[in-house]
Short mmCIF file of C-alpha atoms in Angstrom, two decimals:
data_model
loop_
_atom_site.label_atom_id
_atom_site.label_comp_id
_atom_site.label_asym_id
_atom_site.label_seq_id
_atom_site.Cartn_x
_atom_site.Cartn_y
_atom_site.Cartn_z
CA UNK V 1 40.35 -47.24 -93.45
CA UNK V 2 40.04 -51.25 -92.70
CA UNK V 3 37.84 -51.23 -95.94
CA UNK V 4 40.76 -49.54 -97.81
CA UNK V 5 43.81 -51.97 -96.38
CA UNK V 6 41.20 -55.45 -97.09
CA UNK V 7 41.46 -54.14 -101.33
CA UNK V 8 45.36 -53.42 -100.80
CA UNK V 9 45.57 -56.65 -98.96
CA UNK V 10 43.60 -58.68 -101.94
CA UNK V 11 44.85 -56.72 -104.48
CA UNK V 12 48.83 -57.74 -103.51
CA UNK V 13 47.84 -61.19 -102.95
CA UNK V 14 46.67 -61.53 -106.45
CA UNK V 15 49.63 -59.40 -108.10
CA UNK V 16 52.14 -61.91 -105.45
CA UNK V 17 50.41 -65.22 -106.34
CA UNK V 18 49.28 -64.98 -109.97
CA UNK V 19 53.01 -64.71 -111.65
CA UNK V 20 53.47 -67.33 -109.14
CA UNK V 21 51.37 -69.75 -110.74
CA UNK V 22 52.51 -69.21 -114.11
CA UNK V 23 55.42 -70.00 -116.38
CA UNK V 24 57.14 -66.45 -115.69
CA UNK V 25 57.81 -63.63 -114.06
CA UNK V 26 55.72 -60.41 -115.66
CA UNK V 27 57.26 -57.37 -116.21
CA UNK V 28 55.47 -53.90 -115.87
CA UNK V 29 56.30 -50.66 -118.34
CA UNK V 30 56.12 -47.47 -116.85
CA UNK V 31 56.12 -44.56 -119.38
CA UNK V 32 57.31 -40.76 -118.83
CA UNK V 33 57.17 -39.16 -122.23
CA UNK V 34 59.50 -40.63 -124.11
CA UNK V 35 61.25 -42.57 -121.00
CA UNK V 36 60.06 -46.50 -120.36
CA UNK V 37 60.81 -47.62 -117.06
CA UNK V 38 60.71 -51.61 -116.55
CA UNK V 39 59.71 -53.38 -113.97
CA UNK V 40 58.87 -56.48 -111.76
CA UNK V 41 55.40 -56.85 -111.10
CA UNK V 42 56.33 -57.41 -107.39
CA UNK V 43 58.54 -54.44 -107.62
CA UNK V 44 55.45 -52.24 -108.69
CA UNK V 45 53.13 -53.53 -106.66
CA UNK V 46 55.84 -52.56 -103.61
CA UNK V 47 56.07 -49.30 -104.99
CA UNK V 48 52.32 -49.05 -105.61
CA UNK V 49 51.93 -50.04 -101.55
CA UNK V 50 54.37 -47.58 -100.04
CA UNK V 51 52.90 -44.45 -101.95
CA UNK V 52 49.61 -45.34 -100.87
CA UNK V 53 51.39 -45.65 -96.92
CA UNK V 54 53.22 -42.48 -97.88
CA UNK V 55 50.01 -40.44 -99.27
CA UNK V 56 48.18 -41.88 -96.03
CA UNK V 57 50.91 -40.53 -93.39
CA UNK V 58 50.77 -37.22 -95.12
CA UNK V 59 47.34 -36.88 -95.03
CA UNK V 60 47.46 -37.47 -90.93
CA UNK V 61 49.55 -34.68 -90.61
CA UNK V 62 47.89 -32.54 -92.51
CA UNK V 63 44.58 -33.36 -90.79
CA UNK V 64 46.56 -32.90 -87.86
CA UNK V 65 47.77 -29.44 -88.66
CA UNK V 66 44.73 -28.33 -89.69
CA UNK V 67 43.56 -29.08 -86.28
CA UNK V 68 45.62 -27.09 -83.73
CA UNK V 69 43.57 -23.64 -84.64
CA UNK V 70 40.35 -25.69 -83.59
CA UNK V 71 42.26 -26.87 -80.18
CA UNK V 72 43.46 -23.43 -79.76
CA UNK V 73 39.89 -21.83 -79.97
CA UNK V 74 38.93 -24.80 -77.65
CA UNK V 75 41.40 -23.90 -75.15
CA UNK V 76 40.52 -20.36 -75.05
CA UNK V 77 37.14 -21.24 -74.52
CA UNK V 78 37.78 -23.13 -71.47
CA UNK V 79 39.82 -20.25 -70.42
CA UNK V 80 37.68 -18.18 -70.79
CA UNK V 81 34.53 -20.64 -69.01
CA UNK V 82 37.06 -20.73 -66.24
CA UNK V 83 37.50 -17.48 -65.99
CA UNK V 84 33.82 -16.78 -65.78
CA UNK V 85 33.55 -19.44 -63.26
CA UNK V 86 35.95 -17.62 -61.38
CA UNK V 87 34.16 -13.87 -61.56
CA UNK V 88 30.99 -15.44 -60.32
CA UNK V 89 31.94 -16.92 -57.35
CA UNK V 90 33.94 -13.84 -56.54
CA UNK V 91 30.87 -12.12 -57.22
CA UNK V 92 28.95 -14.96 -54.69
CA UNK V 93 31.93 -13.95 -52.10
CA UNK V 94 30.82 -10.29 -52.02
CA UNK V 95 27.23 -10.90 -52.26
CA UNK V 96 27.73 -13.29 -48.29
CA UNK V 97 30.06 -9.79 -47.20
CA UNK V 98 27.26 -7.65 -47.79
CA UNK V 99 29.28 -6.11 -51.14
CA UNK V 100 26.58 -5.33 -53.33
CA UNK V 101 27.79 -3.16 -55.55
CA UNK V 102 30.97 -4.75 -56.03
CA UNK V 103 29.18 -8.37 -56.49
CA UNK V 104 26.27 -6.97 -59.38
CA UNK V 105 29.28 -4.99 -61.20
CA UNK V 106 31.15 -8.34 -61.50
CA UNK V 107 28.43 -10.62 -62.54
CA UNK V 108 27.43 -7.71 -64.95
CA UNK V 109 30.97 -7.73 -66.24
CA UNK V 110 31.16 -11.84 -66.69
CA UNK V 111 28.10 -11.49 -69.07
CA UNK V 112 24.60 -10.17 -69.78
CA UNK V 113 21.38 -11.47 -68.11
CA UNK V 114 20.24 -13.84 -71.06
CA UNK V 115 23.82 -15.79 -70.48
CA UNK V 116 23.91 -15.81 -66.51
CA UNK V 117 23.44 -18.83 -64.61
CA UNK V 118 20.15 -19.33 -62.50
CA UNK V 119 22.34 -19.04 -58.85
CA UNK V 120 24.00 -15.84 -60.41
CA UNK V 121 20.56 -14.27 -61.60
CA UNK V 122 18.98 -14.92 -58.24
CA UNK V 123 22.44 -13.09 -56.37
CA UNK V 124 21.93 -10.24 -59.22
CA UNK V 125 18.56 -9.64 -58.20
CA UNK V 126 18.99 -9.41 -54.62
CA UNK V 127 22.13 -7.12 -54.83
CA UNK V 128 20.14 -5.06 -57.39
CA UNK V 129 17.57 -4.56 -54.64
CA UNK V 130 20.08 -3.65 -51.88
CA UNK V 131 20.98 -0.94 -54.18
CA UNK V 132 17.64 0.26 -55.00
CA UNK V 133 17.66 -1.15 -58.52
CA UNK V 134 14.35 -2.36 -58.57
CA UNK V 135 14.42 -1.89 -62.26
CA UNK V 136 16.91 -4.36 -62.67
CA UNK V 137 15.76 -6.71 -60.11
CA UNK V 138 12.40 -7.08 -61.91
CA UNK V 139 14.53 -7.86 -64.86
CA UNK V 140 16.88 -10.40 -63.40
CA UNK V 141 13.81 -12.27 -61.44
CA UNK V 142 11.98 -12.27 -65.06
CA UNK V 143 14.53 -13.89 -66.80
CA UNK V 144 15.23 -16.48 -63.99
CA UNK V 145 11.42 -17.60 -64.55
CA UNK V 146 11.87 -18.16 -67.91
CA UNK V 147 14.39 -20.94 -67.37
CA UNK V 148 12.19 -23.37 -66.42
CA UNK V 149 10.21 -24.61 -63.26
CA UNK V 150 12.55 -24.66 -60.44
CA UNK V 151 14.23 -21.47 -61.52
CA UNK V 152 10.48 -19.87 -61.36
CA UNK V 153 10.00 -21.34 -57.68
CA UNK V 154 13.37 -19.86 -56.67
CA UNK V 155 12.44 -16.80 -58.21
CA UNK V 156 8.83 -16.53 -56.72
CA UNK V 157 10.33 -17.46 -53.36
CA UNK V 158 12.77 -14.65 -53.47
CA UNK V 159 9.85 -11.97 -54.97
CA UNK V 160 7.90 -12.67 -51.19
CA UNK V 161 11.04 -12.37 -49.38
CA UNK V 162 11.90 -9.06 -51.06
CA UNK V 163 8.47 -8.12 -50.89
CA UNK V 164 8.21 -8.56 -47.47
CA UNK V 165 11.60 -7.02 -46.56
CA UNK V 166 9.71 -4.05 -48.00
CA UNK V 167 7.17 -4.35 -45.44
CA UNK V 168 4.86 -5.66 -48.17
CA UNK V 169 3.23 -8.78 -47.03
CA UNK V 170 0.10 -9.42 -48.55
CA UNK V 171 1.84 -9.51 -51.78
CA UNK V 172 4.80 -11.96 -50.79
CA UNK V 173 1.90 -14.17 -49.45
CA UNK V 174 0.47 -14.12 -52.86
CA UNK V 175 3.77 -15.36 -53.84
CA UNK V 176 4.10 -17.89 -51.16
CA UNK V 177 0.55 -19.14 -51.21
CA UNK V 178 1.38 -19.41 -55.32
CA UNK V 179 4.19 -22.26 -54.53
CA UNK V 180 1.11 -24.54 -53.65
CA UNK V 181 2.78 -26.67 -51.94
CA UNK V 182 5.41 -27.37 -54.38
CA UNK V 183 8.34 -26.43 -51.93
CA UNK V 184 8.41 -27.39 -48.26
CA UNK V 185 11.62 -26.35 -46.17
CA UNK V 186 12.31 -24.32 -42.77
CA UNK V 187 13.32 -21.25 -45.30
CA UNK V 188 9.97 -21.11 -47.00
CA UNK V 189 7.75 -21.51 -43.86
CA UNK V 190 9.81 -19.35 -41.75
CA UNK V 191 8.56 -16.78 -44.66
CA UNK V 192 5.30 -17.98 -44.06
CA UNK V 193 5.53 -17.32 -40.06
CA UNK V 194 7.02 -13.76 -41.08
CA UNK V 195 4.27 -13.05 -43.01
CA UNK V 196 1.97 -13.77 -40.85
CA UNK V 197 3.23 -12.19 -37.94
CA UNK V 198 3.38 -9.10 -39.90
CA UNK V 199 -0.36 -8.69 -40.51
CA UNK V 200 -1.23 -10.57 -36.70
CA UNK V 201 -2.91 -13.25 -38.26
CA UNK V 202 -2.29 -15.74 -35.52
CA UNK V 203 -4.84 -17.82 -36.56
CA UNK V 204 -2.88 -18.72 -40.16
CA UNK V 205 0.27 -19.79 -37.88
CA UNK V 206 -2.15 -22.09 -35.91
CA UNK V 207 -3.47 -23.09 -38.91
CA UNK V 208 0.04 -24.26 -40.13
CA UNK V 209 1.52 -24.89 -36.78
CA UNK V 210 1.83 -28.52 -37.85
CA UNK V 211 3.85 -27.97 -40.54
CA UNK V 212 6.18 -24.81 -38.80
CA UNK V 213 7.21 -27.53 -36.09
CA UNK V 214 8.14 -30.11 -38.49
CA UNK V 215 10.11 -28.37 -40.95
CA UNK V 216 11.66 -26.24 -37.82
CA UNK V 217 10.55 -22.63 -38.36
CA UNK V 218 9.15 -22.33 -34.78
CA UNK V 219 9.56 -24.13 -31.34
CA UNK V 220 7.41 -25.26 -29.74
CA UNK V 221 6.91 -22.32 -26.92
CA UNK V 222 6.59 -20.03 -29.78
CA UNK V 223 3.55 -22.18 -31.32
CA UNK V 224 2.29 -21.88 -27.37
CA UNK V 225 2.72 -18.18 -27.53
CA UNK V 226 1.26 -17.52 -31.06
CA UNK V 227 -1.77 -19.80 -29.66
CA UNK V 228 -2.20 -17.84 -26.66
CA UNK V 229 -1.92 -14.55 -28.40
CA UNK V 230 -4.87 -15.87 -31.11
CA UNK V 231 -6.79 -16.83 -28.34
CA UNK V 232 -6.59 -13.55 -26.73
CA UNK V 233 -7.65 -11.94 -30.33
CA UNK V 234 -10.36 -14.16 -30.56
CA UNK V 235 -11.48 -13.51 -26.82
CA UNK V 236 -10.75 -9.58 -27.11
CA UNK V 237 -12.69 -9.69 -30.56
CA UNK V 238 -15.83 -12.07 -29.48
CA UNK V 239 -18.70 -9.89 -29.71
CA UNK V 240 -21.49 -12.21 -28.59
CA UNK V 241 -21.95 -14.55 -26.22
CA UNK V 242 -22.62 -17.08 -28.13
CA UNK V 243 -19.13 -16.42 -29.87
CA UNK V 244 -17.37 -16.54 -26.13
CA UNK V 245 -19.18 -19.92 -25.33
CA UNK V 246 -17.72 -21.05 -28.64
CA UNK V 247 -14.41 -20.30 -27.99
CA UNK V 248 -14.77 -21.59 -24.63
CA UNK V 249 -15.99 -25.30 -25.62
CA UNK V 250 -12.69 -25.81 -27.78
CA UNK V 251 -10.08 -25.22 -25.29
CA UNK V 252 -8.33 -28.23 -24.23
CA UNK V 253 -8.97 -29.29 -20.77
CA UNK V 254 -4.97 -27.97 -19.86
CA UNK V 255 -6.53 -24.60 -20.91
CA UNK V 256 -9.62 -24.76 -18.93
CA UNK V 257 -7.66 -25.38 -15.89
CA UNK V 258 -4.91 -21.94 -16.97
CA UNK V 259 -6.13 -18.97 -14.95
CA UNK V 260 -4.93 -16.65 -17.12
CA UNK V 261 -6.65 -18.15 -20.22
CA UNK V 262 -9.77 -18.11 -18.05
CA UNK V 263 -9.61 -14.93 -16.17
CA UNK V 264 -9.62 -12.77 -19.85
CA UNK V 265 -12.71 -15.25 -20.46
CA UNK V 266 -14.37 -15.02 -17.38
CA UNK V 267 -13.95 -11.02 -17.28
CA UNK V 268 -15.58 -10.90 -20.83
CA UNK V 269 -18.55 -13.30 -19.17
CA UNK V 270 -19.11 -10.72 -16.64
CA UNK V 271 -19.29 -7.95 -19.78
CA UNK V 272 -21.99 -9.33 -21.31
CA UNK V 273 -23.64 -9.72 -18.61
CA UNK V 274 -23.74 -13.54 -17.22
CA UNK V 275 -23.27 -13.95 -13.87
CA UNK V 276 -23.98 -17.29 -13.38
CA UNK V 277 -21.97 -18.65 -15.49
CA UNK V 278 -19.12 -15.98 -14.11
CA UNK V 279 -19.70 -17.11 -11.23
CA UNK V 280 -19.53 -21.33 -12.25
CA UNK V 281 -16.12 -20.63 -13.66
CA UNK V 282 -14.37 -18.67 -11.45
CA UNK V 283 -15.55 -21.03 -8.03
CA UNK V 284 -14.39 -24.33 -10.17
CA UNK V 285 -11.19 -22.77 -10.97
CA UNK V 286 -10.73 -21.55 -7.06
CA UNK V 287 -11.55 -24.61 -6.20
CA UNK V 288 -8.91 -26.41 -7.95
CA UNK V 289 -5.71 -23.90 -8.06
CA UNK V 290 -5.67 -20.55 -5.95
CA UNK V 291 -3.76 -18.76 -8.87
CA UNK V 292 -2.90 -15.02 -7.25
CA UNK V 293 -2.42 -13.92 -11.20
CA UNK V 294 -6.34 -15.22 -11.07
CA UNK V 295 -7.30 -13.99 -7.90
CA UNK V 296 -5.79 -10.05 -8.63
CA UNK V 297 -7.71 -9.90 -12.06
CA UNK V 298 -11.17 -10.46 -9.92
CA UNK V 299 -10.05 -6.93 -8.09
CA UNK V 300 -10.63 -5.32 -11.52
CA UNK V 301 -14.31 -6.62 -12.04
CA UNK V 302 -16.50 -3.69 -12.05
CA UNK V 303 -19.35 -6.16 -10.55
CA UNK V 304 -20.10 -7.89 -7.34
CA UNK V 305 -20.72 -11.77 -7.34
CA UNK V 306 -21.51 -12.76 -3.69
CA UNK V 307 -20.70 -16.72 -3.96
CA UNK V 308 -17.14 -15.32 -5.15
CA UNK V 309 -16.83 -13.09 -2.82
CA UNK V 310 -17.59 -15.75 0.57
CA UNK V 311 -15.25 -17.98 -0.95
CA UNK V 312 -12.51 -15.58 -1.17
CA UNK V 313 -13.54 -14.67 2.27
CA UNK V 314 -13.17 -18.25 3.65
CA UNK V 315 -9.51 -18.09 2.29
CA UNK V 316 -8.44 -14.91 3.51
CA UNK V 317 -9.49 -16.24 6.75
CA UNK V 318 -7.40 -19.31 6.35
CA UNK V 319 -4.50 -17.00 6.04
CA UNK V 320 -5.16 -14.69 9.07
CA UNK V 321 -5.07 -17.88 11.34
CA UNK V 322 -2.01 -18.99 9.90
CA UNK V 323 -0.02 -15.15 10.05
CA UNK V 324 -0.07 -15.17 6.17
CA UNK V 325 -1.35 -12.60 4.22
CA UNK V 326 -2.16 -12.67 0.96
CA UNK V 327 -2.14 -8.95 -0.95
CA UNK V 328 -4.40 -10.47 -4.42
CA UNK V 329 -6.46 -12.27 -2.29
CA UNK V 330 -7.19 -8.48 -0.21
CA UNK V 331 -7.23 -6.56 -3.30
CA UNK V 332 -9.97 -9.01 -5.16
CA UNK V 333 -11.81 -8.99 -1.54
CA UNK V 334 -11.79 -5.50 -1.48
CA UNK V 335 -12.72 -4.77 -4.92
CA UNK V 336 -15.95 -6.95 -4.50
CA UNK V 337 -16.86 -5.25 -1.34
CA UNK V 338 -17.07 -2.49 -2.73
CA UNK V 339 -19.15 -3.03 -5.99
CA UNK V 340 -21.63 -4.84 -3.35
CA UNK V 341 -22.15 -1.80 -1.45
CA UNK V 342 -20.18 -2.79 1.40
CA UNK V 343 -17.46 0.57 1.33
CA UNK V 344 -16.35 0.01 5.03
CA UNK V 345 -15.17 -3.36 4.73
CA UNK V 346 -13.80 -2.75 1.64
CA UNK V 347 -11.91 0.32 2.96
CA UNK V 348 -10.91 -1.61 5.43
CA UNK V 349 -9.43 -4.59 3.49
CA UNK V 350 -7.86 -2.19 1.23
CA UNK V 351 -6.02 -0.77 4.27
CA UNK V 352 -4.42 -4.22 4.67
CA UNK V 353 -3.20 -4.61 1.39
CA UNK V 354 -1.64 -0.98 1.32
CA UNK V 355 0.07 -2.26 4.48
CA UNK V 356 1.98 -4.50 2.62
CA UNK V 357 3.05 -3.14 -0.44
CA UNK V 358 1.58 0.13 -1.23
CA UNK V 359 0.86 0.89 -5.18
CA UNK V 360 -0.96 3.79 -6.74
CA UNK V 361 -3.94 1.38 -7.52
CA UNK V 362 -4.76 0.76 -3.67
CA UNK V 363 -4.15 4.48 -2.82
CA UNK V 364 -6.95 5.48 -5.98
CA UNK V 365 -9.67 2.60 -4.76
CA UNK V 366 -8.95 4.29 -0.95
CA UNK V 367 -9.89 7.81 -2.09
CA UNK V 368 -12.80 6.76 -4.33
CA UNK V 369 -13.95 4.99 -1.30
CA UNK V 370 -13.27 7.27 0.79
CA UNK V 371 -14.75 9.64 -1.42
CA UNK V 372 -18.22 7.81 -1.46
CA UNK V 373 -18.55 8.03 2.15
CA UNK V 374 -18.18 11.85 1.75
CA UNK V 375 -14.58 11.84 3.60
CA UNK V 376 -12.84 14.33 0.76
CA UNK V 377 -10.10 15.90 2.45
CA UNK V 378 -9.19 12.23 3.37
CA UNK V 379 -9.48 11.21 -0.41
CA UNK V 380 -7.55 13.92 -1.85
CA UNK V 381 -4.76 13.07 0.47
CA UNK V 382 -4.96 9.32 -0.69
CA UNK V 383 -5.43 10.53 -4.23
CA UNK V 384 -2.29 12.70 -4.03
CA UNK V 385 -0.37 9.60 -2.46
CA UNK V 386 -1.02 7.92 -5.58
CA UNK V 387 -0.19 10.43 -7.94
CA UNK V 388 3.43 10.93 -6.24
CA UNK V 389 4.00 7.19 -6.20
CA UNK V 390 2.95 7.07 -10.20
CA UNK V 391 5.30 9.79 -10.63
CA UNK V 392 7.96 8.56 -8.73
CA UNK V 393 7.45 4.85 -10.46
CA UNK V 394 7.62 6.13 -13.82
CA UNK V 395 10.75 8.60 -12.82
CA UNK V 396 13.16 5.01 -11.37
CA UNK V 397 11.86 3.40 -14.74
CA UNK V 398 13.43 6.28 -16.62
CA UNK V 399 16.96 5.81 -15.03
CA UNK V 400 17.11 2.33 -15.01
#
């Protein structure tokens, strides 16, 4: 257009000036047939000017008109984008309101899986499953992959949570262990710590513990509790000594000093056999705390260790001269009276503790005492206690 007004521009000032310069006016002949139309020069070259401005304002508005069917497809294109816009986050509405049918019938409606958006494939998918589509599901998370990486880590991320949903969780692992690292959030390693949970593989959440705390899938009292209930595993499981004494040398010195850590240790100790080392254990630890969680579990060893046993001793006299008695501390006295050989003492230590709070577990170690020493009328009567009072237990469980 500027190339086309610098010609005219030329082009008049060389029509304007050149008659100008010379002797006369010229004088141009326009012929129609047998009609001759004369003319200034400057006259045609005004006329010449105005129908090229004339042809040039026509053609604008015929460019123009041409035009509005393009603008009017354009518009109903938006309107229709909006409109689609609008289905989907209807759809996304009913999908957080538990409306799954009702959300995969609109996003089914506002177009076909090759056209949805990532966000809207992912929703499909899940709503699919709610519904038992698992055809479809497969279908939406497959397309989703294909749209690139980050649509395939959304989609693998949502294949472990729907496989574990389905109580399937060594295959969402295989999903979640095939992110590689590549996404790290609370979401992901709460999936993780579901996983793991689900197949009781408290060592993996140790493992990852680290990692669970910072991104803030766990607290910390749950990492203590997962720990504890590994370490139990592992202590329950150990089927060596040597495998024990391992598990022993790792604890932290905290756990060394727990008594409930160390009672589950020290009672396997006495299963395989060691007494000395049974015996190390347990008078350090009753040395430095007098845990009565501790001191009960020694009334369930099914051994006698005599160094235990006069150090328990020396405490329960402690009590008696200050009016306090101590029920785990008679129980645990009892018990090891008994595996020693020593069935009167023990009978009557046991008599003390059913004194003060009388449970089925006292009456039964009475009546196999008593039982030993030939007294069976006695026993029965002591047996019978404790099946009533089992009975009775489990009966005010019941109703509460």
């Amino acid at each position: 257009m500027i190339k086309l007004l610098i010609l005219l521009l030329f082009t008049c000032v060389a029509i304007f000036v050149g008659p100008l310069l010379a002797d006369t006016q010229g004088f141009v002949h326009i012929v129609f047939g047998e009609r001759i139309i004369e003319t200034s020069v400057n006259t045609a070259v005004v006329l010449y000017i105005l129908s090229i401005l004339i042809l040039f304002v026509v053609y604008l508005l015929l460019k123009k008109i041409t035009n509005i069917p393009s603008r009017i497809r354009q518009s109903f294109k938006t309107r229709a984008f909006n409109k689609k816009l609008s289905v989907q986050d209807e759809a996304f509405i009913d999908f957080s309101q538990g409306q799954f049918e009702q959300s995969l019938g609109l996003l089914k409606h506002a177009s076909t899986l090759k056209k949805m958006s990532e966000k809207s494939l992912l929703v499909a998918a899940q709503s699919a499953f709610s519904l038992e589509l698992y055809d479809f599901t497969r279908k939406a998370l497959d397309e989703a992959q294909s749209r690139g990486r980050q649509a395939k880590l959304a989609a693998d991320i949502l294949r472990a949570k729907l496989n574990l949903d389905i109580g399937n969780a060594k295959v969402a692992l295989e999903y979640l262990d095939g992110l590689k690292g590549a996404v790290k959030n609370k979401y992901v390693y709460k999936l993780f710590l579901d996983c793991y949970l689900a197949n009781k593989d408290y060592k993996k959440i140790c493992e990852n513990t680290k990692e669970m705390l910072k991104y803030g899938a766990l607290t910390k009292e749950q990492a203590r509790g997962y720990y504890i209930a590994k370490l139990e595993k592992d202590v329950k499981e150990a089927d060596s000594e040597g495998a024990l004494e391992q598990i022993y040398s790792v604890l932290s010195r905290e756990d060394k000093r727990n008594s409930k850590i160390m009672g589950a240790i020290i009672y396997k100790f006495l299963k395989f056999g060691n007494m000395q080392k049974v015996q190390n254990l347990t008078l350090d630890l009753l040395k430095e705390e007098k845990d009565p969680v501790f001191i009960e579990s020694i009334s369930n060893w099914d051994v006698a260790v005599p160094e235990v046993l006069i150090l328990l001793k020396k405490y329960a006299s402690k009590n008696v001269l200050s009016s306090q008695v101590d029920l785990p501390l008679l129980k645990a006295i009892g018990n090891l009276e008994f595996r020693a050989g020593l069935a009167p003492d023990a009978l009557d230590d046991y008599k003390k503790a059913l004194a003060i709070e009388p449970s089925p577990d006292v009456y039964i170690r009475i009546g196999t005492i008593l039982t030993n020493l030939k007294k069976v009328d006695e026993a029965a009567e002591y047996f019978r206690k404790a099946n009533a009072m089992y009975f009775e237990n489990k009966a005010l469980t019941i109703i509460k």
